[in-house]
Amino acid sequence: MENSFEDLIASYIENKVGISEHFLSADLANNLKQNLLTLNQDSLLMAAGIGNSEKLSYDGAIRSDSIYWLDKKHNNAFENEFFAQIEAFILYLNQSCYAGITGYEFHYSLYESGDFYLKHLDQFKNNPSRKYSMISYLNSNWQESDGGELLIHQLDNNQKISPTQGKTVFFKSDELVHEVLVTQNTRMSITGWLKSD
């Protein structure tokens, strides 16, 4: 587990974008994916908004995915396993990099064919608590023709990241503008933020 943590931190230091190809085990990724598909079948996902609770809006011309917030109160074994891994990573990050992270929030994200999310930053203007963004992908057998890449905009070069299962991406929430390109297939992830309140 610590190897995947170090992969995230080392690649983040090198390129401002941390990537671990196997942050999630195959079993955990598959179980989380099945959770997400079941929630979707039960019509429990909701349209994703733009902004936070103080200033929330919905605009399908900017963002068209659906989400479901993870919560320990759900007492789902696989979500709790995911939370335990995030908490272990936060401990590692705080001890090795003095990051000062005190909390987190995550949601499932589902993009159907044709969905996208235009260029944006993850930190709100009226609330700077989000420090790092993390995205863990749940898509097995993803092909280049499926689209749906995460495109991160940087001055020197833009970075296009395929949403393949088990991969986790990590970057500062207030620093990098990014977008989700149009997907041609169902695209699933757990997306969230490490926070310092």
Short mmCIF file of C-alpha atoms in Angstrom, two decimals:
data_model
loop_
_atom_site.label_atom_id
_atom_site.label_comp_id
_atom_site.label_asym_id
_atom_site.label_seq_id
_atom_site.Cartn_x
_atom_site.Cartn_y
_atom_site.Cartn_z
CA MET A 1 0.00 0.00 0.00
CA GLU A 2 2.82 2.42 0.88
CA ASN A 3 4.33 1.87 -2.58
CA SER A 4 1.19 3.28 -4.20
CA PHE A 5 1.24 6.18 -1.72
CA GLU A 6 4.85 6.94 -2.63
CA ASP A 7 3.99 6.69 -6.35
CA LEU A 8 1.36 9.40 -5.87
CA ILE A 9 3.64 11.70 -3.90
CA ALA A 10 6.77 11.24 -6.02
CA SER A 11 4.99 11.85 -9.32
CA TYR A 12 3.15 14.82 -7.80
CA ILE A 13 6.46 16.39 -6.73
CA GLU A 14 7.89 15.81 -10.20
CA ASN A 15 4.96 16.99 -12.31
CA LYS A 16 2.27 18.54 -10.04
CA VAL A 17 0.11 15.51 -10.94
CA GLY A 18 0.45 12.38 -8.82
CA ILE A 19 -0.48 9.09 -10.47
CA SER A 20 -0.59 5.60 -9.00
CA GLU A 21 -1.63 2.89 -11.44
CA HIS A 22 -2.73 0.48 -8.70
CA PHE A 23 -3.92 2.58 -5.76
CA LEU A 24 -7.09 0.45 -5.70
CA SER A 25 -6.76 -3.32 -5.75
CA ALA A 26 -8.66 -5.14 -8.51
CA ASP A 27 -11.06 -6.63 -5.94
CA LEU A 28 -11.83 -3.29 -4.27
CA ALA A 29 -12.26 -1.51 -7.62
CA ASN A 30 -14.64 -4.21 -8.84
CA ASN A 31 -16.69 -4.12 -5.63
CA LEU A 32 -16.94 -0.32 -5.68
CA LYS A 33 -17.94 -0.43 -9.35
CA GLN A 34 -20.70 -2.93 -8.55
CA ASN A 35 -21.91 -0.64 -5.74
CA LEU A 36 -22.07 2.26 -8.16
CA LEU A 37 -23.94 0.27 -10.80
CA THR A 38 -26.47 -0.92 -8.20
CA LEU A 39 -27.01 2.62 -6.93
CA ASN A 40 -27.58 3.75 -10.51
CA GLN A 41 -30.06 0.91 -11.17
CA ASP A 42 -31.93 2.00 -8.03
CA SER A 43 -32.05 5.62 -9.33
CA LEU A 44 -30.10 6.94 -6.34
CA LEU A 45 -27.61 9.05 -8.27
CA MET A 46 -28.35 12.74 -8.78
CA ALA A 47 -27.29 15.31 -11.35
CA ALA A 48 -23.95 16.85 -10.43
CA GLY A 49 -24.02 20.53 -9.60
CA ILE A 50 -21.52 23.36 -9.94
CA GLY A 51 -20.37 25.17 -6.80
CA ASN A 52 -20.94 24.30 -3.16
CA SER A 53 -23.99 24.34 -0.87
CA GLU A 54 -23.77 28.13 -0.50
CA LYS A 55 -23.82 28.70 -4.25
CA LEU A 56 -25.01 25.60 -6.11
CA SER A 57 -26.28 25.57 -9.68
CA TYR A 58 -26.94 22.98 -12.38
CA ASP A 59 -25.85 23.47 -15.97
CA GLY A 60 -25.74 20.50 -18.32
CA ALA A 61 -23.80 22.59 -20.84
CA ILE A 62 -20.87 22.66 -18.37
CA ARG A 63 -21.18 19.34 -16.57
CA SER A 64 -23.37 16.32 -17.33
CA ASP A 65 -22.33 13.53 -14.94
CA SER A 66 -24.31 12.06 -12.03
CA ILE A 67 -23.01 11.58 -8.49
CA TYR A 68 -23.68 9.86 -5.16
CA TRP A 69 -21.89 11.01 -1.99
CA LEU A 70 -20.07 8.38 0.05
CA ASP A 71 -20.74 8.43 3.78
CA LYS A 72 -19.60 6.20 6.64
CA LYS A 73 -23.20 6.22 7.84
CA HIS A 74 -24.05 3.97 4.87
CA ASN A 75 -21.91 1.30 6.58
CA ASN A 76 -21.01 -0.25 3.24
CA ALA A 77 -18.07 -2.65 3.68
CA PHE A 78 -16.36 -1.72 0.43
CA GLU A 79 -16.80 2.02 0.85
CA ASN A 80 -15.43 1.65 4.38
CA GLU A 81 -12.42 -0.20 2.95
CA PHE A 82 -11.92 2.70 0.55
CA PHE A 83 -12.18 5.20 3.45
CA ALA A 84 -9.59 3.20 5.43
CA GLN A 85 -7.16 3.42 2.51
CA ILE A 86 -7.75 7.18 2.14
CA GLU A 87 -7.17 7.67 5.87
CA ALA A 88 -3.93 5.68 5.67
CA PHE A 89 -2.81 7.83 2.72
CA ILE A 90 -3.66 11.05 4.61
CA LEU A 91 -1.61 9.85 7.58
CA TYR A 92 1.31 9.04 5.26
CA LEU A 93 0.97 12.39 3.44
CA ASN A 94 0.79 14.40 6.67
CA GLN A 95 3.77 12.59 8.19
CA SER A 96 5.99 12.74 5.09
CA CYS A 97 4.96 16.11 3.62
CA TYR A 98 3.43 18.02 6.59
CA ALA A 99 0.31 18.55 4.47
CA GLY A 100 -2.02 19.41 7.37
CA ILE A 101 -4.99 17.46 6.00
CA THR A 102 -7.79 17.12 8.56
CA GLY A 103 -10.68 15.63 6.56
CA TYR A 104 -12.01 14.45 3.23
CA GLU A 105 -15.13 14.05 1.09
CA PHE A 106 -15.77 11.69 -1.84
CA HIS A 107 -18.55 10.80 -4.23
CA TYR A 108 -19.15 8.26 -6.95
CA SER A 109 -19.24 9.85 -10.40
CA LEU A 110 -20.95 8.30 -13.41
CA TYR A 111 -20.59 9.60 -16.97
CA GLU A 112 -22.83 8.05 -19.61
CA SER A 113 -21.88 8.11 -23.29
CA GLY A 114 -21.79 11.75 -24.44
CA ASP A 115 -21.16 13.18 -20.96
CA PHE A 116 -18.35 15.63 -20.12
CA TYR A 117 -17.18 18.30 -17.66
CA LEU A 118 -15.70 21.50 -19.07
CA LYS A 119 -12.54 23.23 -17.77
CA HIS A 120 -12.66 24.11 -14.05
CA LEU A 121 -10.77 24.41 -10.78
CA ASP A 122 -11.82 22.27 -7.81
CA GLN A 123 -11.48 24.89 -5.07
CA PHE A 124 -14.41 27.22 -4.37
CA LYS A 125 -13.83 30.97 -4.25
CA ASN A 126 -15.90 31.23 -1.06
CA ASN A 127 -14.33 28.20 0.69
CA PRO A 128 -10.62 27.28 0.43
CA SER A 129 -10.85 24.05 2.47
CA ARG A 130 -10.24 21.69 -0.48
CA LYS A 131 -6.47 21.23 -0.68
CA TYR A 132 -5.96 18.18 -2.90
CA SER A 133 -8.17 16.50 -5.50
CA MET A 134 -8.17 12.71 -5.83
CA ILE A 135 -9.84 10.61 -8.51
CA SER A 136 -9.88 6.80 -8.44
CA TYR A 137 -11.10 5.08 -11.61
CA LEU A 138 -13.36 2.02 -11.85
CA ASN A 139 -13.27 1.23 -15.59
CA SER A 140 -11.97 -2.17 -16.66
CA ASN A 141 -10.95 -2.80 -20.28
CA TRP A 142 -10.99 0.92 -21.11
CA GLN A 143 -10.00 1.64 -24.71
CA GLU A 144 -8.59 4.82 -26.22
CA SER A 145 -11.68 5.03 -28.44
CA ASP A 146 -13.84 5.26 -25.28
CA GLY A 147 -12.60 8.84 -24.71
CA GLY A 148 -13.43 10.30 -21.31
CA GLU A 149 -9.84 11.23 -20.47
CA LEU A 150 -8.97 13.65 -17.70
CA LEU A 151 -7.23 16.57 -19.41
CA ILE A 152 -5.06 18.61 -17.04
CA HIS A 153 -3.92 21.99 -18.31
CA GLN A 154 -0.39 23.11 -17.47
CA LEU A 155 1.77 25.86 -18.90
CA ASP A 156 4.43 23.57 -20.32
CA ASN A 157 2.24 20.71 -21.50
CA ASN A 158 -1.28 19.46 -21.14
CA GLN A 159 -1.57 15.98 -19.65
CA LYS A 160 -4.23 13.54 -20.84
CA ILE A 161 -4.93 10.70 -18.40
CA SER A 162 -6.98 7.64 -19.31
CA PRO A 163 -9.53 6.55 -16.66
CA THR A 164 -8.35 2.94 -16.31
CA GLN A 165 -9.43 0.79 -13.39
CA GLY A 166 -7.34 1.00 -10.21
CA LYS A 167 -5.57 4.21 -11.24
CA THR A 168 -5.69 7.20 -8.88
CA VAL A 169 -4.78 10.80 -9.75
CA PHE A 170 -3.79 13.41 -7.15
CA PHE A 171 -3.21 17.17 -7.53
CA LYS A 172 -3.71 20.50 -5.75
CA SER A 173 -7.32 21.66 -5.94
CA ASP A 174 -6.53 25.36 -6.34
CA GLU A 175 -3.73 24.98 -8.86
CA LEU A 176 -4.59 22.97 -11.97
CA VAL A 177 -7.44 23.65 -14.37
CA HIS A 178 -8.78 20.38 -15.73
CA GLU A 179 -11.67 18.86 -17.64
CA VAL A 180 -13.25 15.52 -18.48
CA LEU A 181 -13.37 14.99 -22.22
CA VAL A 182 -16.51 13.60 -23.84
CA THR A 183 -16.85 9.91 -23.04
CA GLN A 184 -18.07 7.35 -25.55
CA ASN A 185 -18.71 4.69 -22.92
CA THR A 186 -19.97 4.47 -19.35
CA ARG A 187 -17.20 6.02 -17.22
CA MET A 188 -17.06 5.48 -13.45
CA SER A 189 -14.90 6.90 -10.68
CA ILE A 190 -14.71 7.95 -7.07
CA THR A 191 -13.85 11.63 -6.98
CA GLY A 192 -13.07 13.69 -3.92
CA TRP A 193 -10.96 16.10 -1.96
CA LEU A 194 -8.54 16.07 0.95
CA LYS A 195 -9.45 19.03 3.12
CA SER A 196 -8.01 21.31 5.76
CA ASP A 197 -10.86 23.02 7.59
#
